[in-house]
Structure formats: structure tokens, C-alpha cells
PDB file of C-alpha atoms in Angstrom:
ATOM      1  CA  MET I 478      58.795 111.847 191.084  1.00  0.00           C
ATOM      2  CA  LEU I 479      61.395 112.317 193.844  1.00  0.00           C
ATOM      3  CA  ARG I 480      62.930 115.306 192.059  1.00  0.00           C
ATOM      4  CA  TRP I 481      59.498 116.834 191.581  1.00  0.00           C
ATOM      5  CA  ILE I 482      58.790 116.515 195.313  1.00  0.00           C
ATOM      6  CA  GLN I 483      62.167 118.029 196.196  1.00  0.00           C
ATOM      7  CA  ALA I 484      61.559 121.018 193.914  1.00  0.00           C
ATOM      8  CA  ALA I 485      58.012 121.479 195.204  1.00  0.00           C
ATOM      9  CA  LEU I 486      59.125 121.514 198.836  1.00  0.00           C
ATOM     10  CA  TYR I 487      62.416 123.367 198.474  1.00  0.00           C
ATOM     11  CA  ASP I 488      61.271 126.936 199.101  1.00  0.00           C
ATOM     12  CA  ARG I 489      59.137 125.884 202.042  1.00  0.00           C
ATOM     13  CA  SER I 490      62.010 123.949 203.612  1.00  0.00           C
ATOM     14  CA  GLU I 491      64.320 126.961 203.298  1.00  0.00           C
ATOM     15  CA  ARG I 492      61.870 129.615 204.519  1.00  0.00           C
ATOM     16  CA  ALA I 493      62.842 129.532 208.208  1.00  0.00           C
ATOM     17  CA  SER I 494      66.526 130.064 207.414  1.00  0.00           C
ATOM     18  CA  GLU I 495      65.772 132.785 204.866  1.00  0.00           C
ATOM     19  CA  ASP I 496      63.553 134.660 207.315  1.00  0.00           C
ATOM     20  CA  ALA I 497      66.122 134.287 210.121  1.00  0.00           C
ATOM     21  CA  GLY I 498      68.878 136.096 208.238  1.00  0.00           C
ATOM     22  CA  LEU I 499      70.037 133.992 205.300  1.00  0.00           C
ATOM     23  CA  ARG I 500      68.150 136.244 202.886  1.00  0.00           C
ATOM     24  CA  ASP I 501      70.176 139.212 204.148  1.00  0.00           C
ATOM     25  CA  GLU I 502      73.407 137.239 203.716  1.00  0.00           C
ATOM     26  CA  ARG I 503      72.458 136.525 200.111  1.00  0.00           C
ATOM     27  CA  HIS I 504      71.763 140.211 199.531  1.00  0.00           C
ATOM     28  CA  ARG I 505      75.135 141.323 200.910  1.00  0.00           C
ATOM     29  CA  LEU I 506      77.013 138.675 198.944  1.00  0.00           C
ATOM     30  CA  LEU I 507      75.300 139.331 195.626  1.00  0.00           C
ATOM     31  CA  ALA I 508      75.841 143.086 195.857  1.00  0.00           C
ATOM     32  CA  GLY I 509      79.253 142.254 194.390  1.00  0.00           C
ATOM     33  CA  ALA I 510      77.847 140.778 191.171  1.00  0.00           C
ATOM     34  CA  HIS I 511      78.315 142.849 188.047  1.00  0.00           C
ATOM     35  CA  GLY I 512      78.606 142.616 184.273  1.00  0.00           C
ATOM     36  CA  VAL I 513      77.965 139.220 182.718  1.00  0.00           C
ATOM     37  CA  THR I 514      76.963 137.006 185.642  1.00  0.00           C
ATOM     38  CA  VAL I 515      76.399 133.248 185.698  1.00  0.00           C
ATOM     39  CA  GLU I 516      74.753 131.515 188.627  1.00  0.00           C
ATOM     40  CA  VAL I 517      75.574 127.809 188.747  1.00  0.00           C
ATOM     41  CA  GLY I 518      72.841 125.625 190.212  1.00  0.00           C
ATOM     42  CA  ALA I 519      70.270 128.402 190.445  1.00  0.00           C
ATOM     43  CA  GLY I 520      67.595 126.107 191.866  1.00  0.00           C
ATOM     44  CA  THR I 521      64.217 127.779 192.337  1.00  0.00           C
ATOM     45  CA  GLY I 522      65.705 131.273 192.139  1.00  0.00           C
ATOM     46  CA  LEU I 523      66.169 132.347 195.746  1.00  0.00           C
ATOM     47  CA  ASN I 524      68.964 134.697 194.622  1.00  0.00           C
ATOM     48  CA  LEU I 525      66.990 136.423 191.885  1.00  0.00           C
ATOM     49  CA  ALA I 526      65.664 139.278 194.010  1.00  0.00           C
ATOM     50  CA  HIS I 527      69.178 140.251 195.090  1.00  0.00           C
ATOM     51  CA  TYR I 528      70.939 141.015 191.808  1.00  0.00           C
ATOM     52  CA  SER I 529      71.586 144.716 191.250  1.00  0.00           C
ATOM     53  CA  PRO I 530      71.395 146.798 188.044  1.00  0.00           C
ATOM     54  CA  GLU I 531      75.180 146.367 187.838  1.00  0.00           C
ATOM     55  CA  VAL I 532      74.459 142.943 186.307  1.00  0.00           C
ATOM     56  CA  ASP I 533      74.241 143.461 182.530  1.00  0.00           C
ATOM     57  CA  ARG I 534      73.399 139.874 181.601  1.00  0.00           C
ATOM     58  CA  LEU I 535      72.254 137.091 183.913  1.00  0.00           C
ATOM     59  CA  VAL I 536      72.677 133.436 182.992  1.00  0.00           C
ATOM     60  CA  LEU I 537      71.111 130.825 185.280  1.00  0.00           C
ATOM     61  CA  VAL I 538      72.388 127.255 185.000  1.00  0.00           C
ATOM     62  CA  GLU I 539      70.008 124.611 186.368  1.00  0.00           C
ATOM     63  CA  PRO I 540      70.016 120.979 185.182  1.00  0.00           C
ATOM     64  CA  ASP I 541      66.930 119.818 187.092  1.00  0.00           C
ATOM     65  CA  ARG I 542      63.839 120.444 184.973  1.00  0.00           C
ATOM     66  CA  HIS I 543      61.527 120.699 187.983  1.00  0.00           C
ATOM     67  CA  MET I 544      63.719 123.330 189.608  1.00  0.00           C
ATOM     68  CA  ALA I 545      64.161 125.111 186.265  1.00  0.00           C
ATOM     69  CA  ARG I 546      60.398 125.361 185.816  1.00  0.00           C
ATOM     70  CA  ARG I 547      60.064 127.136 189.153  1.00  0.00           C
ATOM     71  CA  LEU I 548      63.131 129.237 188.373  1.00  0.00           C
ATOM     72  CA  ARG I 549      61.615 130.551 185.151  1.00  0.00           C
ATOM     73  CA  ARG I 550      58.334 131.263 186.923  1.00  0.00           C
ATOM     74  CA  ARG I 551      60.059 133.250 189.676  1.00  0.00           C
ATOM     75  CA  ALA I 552      62.118 135.248 187.177  1.00  0.00           C
ATOM     76  CA  ALA I 553      58.915 136.171 185.319  1.00  0.00           C
ATOM     77  CA  GLU I 554      57.140 137.133 188.551  1.00  0.00           C
ATOM     78  CA  LEU I 555      60.041 139.376 189.597  1.00  0.00           C
ATOM     79  CA  GLY I 556      60.492 140.852 186.133  1.00  0.00           C
ATOM     80  CA  VAL I 557      64.102 139.661 186.016  1.00  0.00           C
ATOM     81  CA  SER I 558      65.554 139.206 182.546  1.00  0.00           C
ATOM     82  CA  ALA I 559      67.610 136.011 182.598  1.00  0.00           C
ATOM     83  CA  GLU I 560      68.617 133.078 180.426  1.00  0.00           C
ATOM     84  CA  VAL I 561      68.015 129.636 181.935  1.00  0.00           C
ATOM     85  CA  LEU I 562      70.364 126.944 180.659  1.00  0.00           C
ATOM     86  CA  ASP I 563      70.020 123.197 181.141  1.00  0.00           C
ATOM     87  CA  ALA I 564      73.597 122.193 181.923  1.00  0.00           C
ATOM     88  CA  MET I 565      75.801 120.596 184.533  1.00  0.00           C
ATOM     89  CA  ALA I 566      78.208 122.626 186.648  1.00  0.00           C
ATOM     90  CA  GLU I 567      81.105 120.570 185.292  1.00  0.00           C
ATOM     91  CA  ASP I 568      80.276 121.430 181.671  1.00  0.00           C
ATOM     92  CA  LEU I 569      79.088 125.027 181.313  1.00  0.00           C
ATOM     93  CA  PRO I 570      77.897 125.941 177.792  1.00  0.00           C
ATOM     94  CA  LEU I 571      79.651 129.312 177.868  1.00  0.00           C
ATOM     95  CA  PRO I 572      82.737 130.584 176.034  1.00  0.00           C
ATOM     96  CA  THR I 573      86.097 130.810 177.760  1.00  0.00           C
ATOM     97  CA  ASP I 574      86.834 134.239 179.321  1.00  0.00           C
ATOM     98  CA  SER I 575      83.234 135.420 178.865  1.00  0.00           C
ATOM     99  CA  VAL I 576      81.956 135.995 182.420  1.00  0.00           C
ATOM    100  CA  ASP I 577      82.632 138.772 184.939  1.00  0.00           C
ATOM    101  CA  THR I 578      80.950 137.188 187.979  1.00  0.00           C
ATOM    102  CA  ALA I 579      80.088 133.603 188.881  1.00  0.00           C
ATOM    103  CA  VAL I 580      77.814 132.679 191.769  1.00  0.00           C
ATOM    104  CA  VAL I 581      77.418 129.430 193.717  1.00  0.00           C
ATOM    105  CA  THR I 582      75.167 129.258 196.763  1.00  0.00           C
ATOM    106  CA  PHE I 583      74.624 125.907 198.476  1.00  0.00           C
ATOM    107  CA  VAL I 584      75.468 124.071 195.275  1.00  0.00           C
ATOM    108  CA  LEU I 585      78.933 122.561 195.644  1.00  0.00           C
ATOM    109  CA  CYS I 586      77.631 120.217 198.338  1.00  0.00           C
ATOM    110  CA  SER I 587      75.563 118.442 195.704  1.00  0.00           C
ATOM    111  CA  VAL I 588      77.411 118.568 192.371  1.00  0.00           C
ATOM    112  CA  PRO I 589      79.062 115.242 191.427  1.00  0.00           C
ATOM    113  CA  ASP I 590      82.553 116.745 191.052  1.00  0.00           C
ATOM    114  CA  PRO I 591      83.022 120.118 192.796  1.00  0.00           C
ATOM    115  CA  ALA I 592      86.671 120.407 191.737  1.00  0.00           C
ATOM    116  CA  ALA I 593      85.685 120.009 188.084  1.00  0.00           C
ATOM    117  CA  ALA I 594      82.864 122.523 188.549  1.00  0.00           C
ATOM    118  CA  LEU I 595      85.323 125.088 189.911  1.00  0.00           C
ATOM    119  CA  ARG I 596      87.683 124.476 186.999  1.00  0.00           C
ATOM    120  CA  GLU I 597      84.771 125.231 184.674  1.00  0.00           C
ATOM    121  CA  VAL I 598      83.990 128.402 186.604  1.00  0.00           C
ATOM    122  CA  ALA I 599      87.633 129.432 186.238  1.00  0.00           C
ATOM    123  CA  ARG I 600      87.513 128.664 182.505  1.00  0.00           C
ATOM    124  CA  VAL I 601      84.497 130.873 181.797  1.00  0.00           C
ATOM    125  CA  LEU I 602      85.621 133.750 184.043  1.00  0.00           C
ATOM    126  CA  ARG I 603      87.554 136.593 182.527  1.00  0.00           C
ATOM    127  CA  PRO I 604      90.934 137.266 184.153  1.00  0.00           C
ATOM    128  CA  GLY I 605      90.163 139.291 187.254  1.00  0.00           C
ATOM    129  CA  GLY I 606      86.607 137.924 187.360  1.00  0.00           C
ATOM    130  CA  SER I 607      85.129 136.857 190.690  1.00  0.00           C
ATOM    131  CA  LEU I 608      83.323 133.921 192.223  1.00  0.00           C
ATOM    132  CA  LEU I 609      80.821 134.761 194.969  1.00  0.00           C
ATOM    133  CA  PHE I 610      80.168 131.746 197.167  1.00  0.00           C
ATOM    134  CA  ALA I 611      78.049 130.673 200.134  1.00  0.00           C
ATOM    135  CA  GLU I 612      78.319 126.968 200.856  1.00  0.00           C
ATOM    136  CA  HIS I 613      77.674 124.273 203.430  1.00  0.00           C
ATOM    137  CA  VAL I 614      80.960 122.876 204.776  1.00  0.00           C
ATOM    138  CA  ARG I 615      82.349 120.158 206.988  1.00  0.00           C
ATOM    139  CA  SER I 616      82.194 121.141 210.653  1.00  0.00           C
ATOM    140  CA  ALA I 617      85.370 121.964 212.567  1.00  0.00           C
ATOM    141  CA  GLU I 618      83.854 120.115 215.542  1.00  0.00           C
ATOM    142  CA  PRO I 619      84.898 116.433 215.312  1.00  0.00           C
ATOM    143  CA  GLU I 620      81.654 115.049 216.735  1.00  0.00           C
ATOM    144  CA  LEU I 621      79.458 116.983 214.339  1.00  0.00           C
ATOM    145  CA  ALA I 622      81.792 116.234 211.420  1.00  0.00           C
ATOM    146  CA  ALA I 623      81.513 112.511 212.182  1.00  0.00           C
ATOM    147  CA  ARG I 624      77.739 112.772 212.032  1.00  0.00           C
ATOM    148  CA  GLN I 625      77.983 114.672 208.748  1.00  0.00           C
ATOM    149  CA  ASP I 626      80.171 111.843 207.395  1.00  0.00           C
ATOM    150  CA  ARG I 627      77.401 109.327 208.035  1.00  0.00           C
ATOM    151  CA  GLU I 628      75.084 111.333 205.743  1.00  0.00           C
ATOM    152  CA  PRO I 629      71.864 110.088 207.344  1.00  0.00           C
ATOM    153  CA  PHE I 630      68.493 110.207 205.617  1.00  0.00           C
ATOM    154  CA  PRO I 631      67.519 112.339 203.747  1.00  0.00           C
ATOM    155  CA  TYR I 632      70.952 113.599 202.667  1.00  0.00           C
ATOM    156  CA  ARG I 633      71.868 110.686 200.423  1.00  0.00           C
ATOM    157  CA  TRP I 634      68.364 110.749 198.946  1.00  0.00           C
ATOM    158  CA  LEU I 635      68.733 114.473 198.201  1.00  0.00           C
ATOM    159  CA  GLY I 636      72.249 114.084 196.834  1.00  0.00           C
ATOM    160  CA  CYS I 637      73.561 116.557 199.416  1.00  0.00           C
ATOM    161  CA  HIS I 638      76.970 116.024 201.066  1.00  0.00           C
ATOM    162  CA  PRO I 639      77.213 118.482 203.972  1.00  0.00           C
ATOM    163  CA  ASN I 640      80.617 117.096 205.010  1.00  0.00           C
ATOM    164  CA  ARG I 641      82.552 118.424 202.012  1.00  0.00           C
ATOM    165  CA  GLU I 642      85.564 120.629 202.727  1.00  0.00           C
ATOM    166  CA  THR I 643      84.434 123.089 200.097  1.00  0.00           C
ATOM    167  CA  LEU I 644      86.620 126.004 201.139  1.00  0.00           C
ATOM    168  CA  ARG I 645      89.698 123.815 200.641  1.00  0.00           C
ATOM    169  CA  THR I 646      88.372 122.764 197.231  1.00  0.00           C
ATOM    170  CA  ILE I 647      87.999 126.419 196.243  1.00  0.00           C
ATOM    171  CA  THR I 648      91.477 127.212 197.579  1.00  0.00           C
ATOM    172  CA  GLU I 649      92.962 124.353 195.544  1.00  0.00           C
ATOM    173  CA  SER I 650      91.207 125.507 192.355  1.00  0.00           C
ATOM    174  CA  PRO I 651      92.635 128.062 189.895  1.00  0.00           C
ATOM    175  CA  LEU I 652      90.821 130.757 191.906  1.00  0.00           C
ATOM    176  CA  VAL I 653      92.359 132.812 194.720  1.00  0.00           C
ATOM    177  CA  VAL I 654      90.209 133.316 197.820  1.00  0.00           C
ATOM    178  CA  GLU I 655      90.215 137.016 198.715  1.00  0.00           C
ATOM    179  CA  GLU I 656      87.509 137.172 201.369  1.00  0.00           C
ATOM    180  CA  VAL I 657      85.994 134.474 203.544  1.00  0.00           C
ATOM    181  CA  ALA I 658      83.719 134.414 206.576  1.00  0.00           C
ATOM    182  CA  HIS I 659      82.738 131.374 208.594  1.00  0.00           C
ATOM    183  CA  GLY I 660      79.234 131.219 210.003  1.00  0.00           C
ATOM    184  CA  GLU I 661      76.108 129.165 210.425  1.00  0.00           C
ATOM    185  CA  VAL I 662      72.958 128.823 208.380  1.00  0.00           C
ATOM    186  CA  PRO I 663      70.317 130.116 210.808  1.00  0.00           C
ATOM    187  CA  ARG I 664      67.544 127.762 211.897  1.00  0.00           C
ATOM    188  CA  ALA I 665      68.873 124.955 209.704  1.00  0.00           C
ATOM    189  CA  PRO I 666      69.255 121.283 210.685  1.00  0.00           C
ATOM    190  CA  GLU I 667      72.464 120.873 212.666  1.00  0.00           C
ATOM    191  CA  LEU I 668      74.328 118.994 209.913  1.00  0.00           C
ATOM    192  CA  GLU I 669      73.695 121.863 207.486  1.00  0.00           C
ATOM    193  CA  ARG I 670      74.589 124.770 209.743  1.00  0.00           C
ATOM    194  CA  PRO I 671      78.360 125.214 209.179  1.00  0.00           C
ATOM    195  CA  MET I 672      78.894 127.466 206.174  1.00  0.00           C
ATOM    196  CA  VAL I 673      81.404 129.741 204.514  1.00  0.00           C
ATOM    197  CA  LEU I 674      80.756 132.881 202.497  1.00  0.00           C
ATOM    198  CA  GLY I 675      83.242 134.794 200.454  1.00  0.00           C
ATOM    199  CA  VAL I 676      84.833 135.977 197.256  1.00  0.00           C
ATOM    200  CA  ALA I 677      87.452 134.263 195.111  1.00  0.00           C
ATOM    201  CA  ARG I 678      89.040 135.715 192.022  1.00  0.00           C
ATOM    202  CA  LEU I 679      90.671 134.443 188.853  1.00  0.00           C
ATOM    203  CA  PRO I 680      94.138 136.020 188.694  1.00  0.00           C
ATOM    204  CA  GLU I 681      95.013 138.396 185.885  1.00  0.00           C
ATOM    205  CA  ARG I 682      97.240 136.806 183.295  1.00  0.00           C
TER     206      ARG I 682
END
């Protein structure tokens, strides 16, 4: 029941941030997607409207059945051809070296093992393939970071950990960060505002 409520309310809870500029950030980020593209933790499909014709095949990974139901509905409404897979970020059902672009947006704050998820992304990417990311991160301000560490309600209930040092986790993965910008999620609760956006790449062998 809790997951159903979360899925039902998700788009509404994100609307203020999307309208205040986050939608435009998504659009700019996803302009870099091309070829075979996998989005990990696709949620209700807020990225779907932003993929360009440069994407030849779109695979959407979403383990929550309530989110996946809304994801499929949105893809149908937008006329987006996509495969929706029920899988965890740490165990992607895709062949090694089969993906040109991977996408994670506000996902690594909630997966059980973000380092393992990034290793899986690196496994499925072709050499030279890219990861496009936009993620909540731990604040550089000590007072705010301390409040993020306490993970007050509803963060534990939602399984969201806004205090993760996700950029460091990406940097320590097999991927090489090529572009990164620090910013804030507009009109979001204070604990969720710090974010990073960027591009990382799997080195050529």
C-alpha cells in the first residue's frame, strides 16, 4: 500500500520543481542520449518526453510495479517506443558492452548499493559509452549535511538518502567524470536541494 501511495503522489510532489526549471535541466541533460539507451530507475517516466530521435532503442528499468504501471501508461500516451524491465539497478538484465548511453536521475539516493549499481552500468556500457546523471547529494554546508544525516520523516519511509556523496561514488567507479555542474533542485525541500548533473564515460579499452 505504501508503495502504491508513493507512486500515486510522485508526479504531483515533483510538479513544482519541474515547473521551476528542473524539466529544462532534464531536457538539456538528455540531449546527449543516443543509440541504445538504458534508464535505470525510470520511475513514472518524467524523462520520457526529453529523449531525442538519436536514441535508437530505449530500455527503462523500474523494479517497483506501481511505478512501472504509470511508466508504461506515460510511454503509451507520449507515443514513445520503450521496453520496461523489472530489475534492480545492481543486476541489470542486459548483455555486457551492449549500451551506448545510461541515464540515472534522482535514483542513486535510493538504490540499496549505489557502488554496485554503477559497476553494473559500467558493465553494460560499451567502451566510450556515457552515463548521464542528475542526483541529489550531500550538502557542502555542515549544518545542512548534519540534518540530511538524520534522515527525518519521510525520507526513511521513502527509502531516500539525500546525504549520499554520490559524485564521489561515481568518481570511484569504473567511469570517468567528464562534465559536472553543482546546483539546486528548484522549489524542493531543503534537504533535497543540493544536486549534481553531469556526464561520465567508460574509457576505451
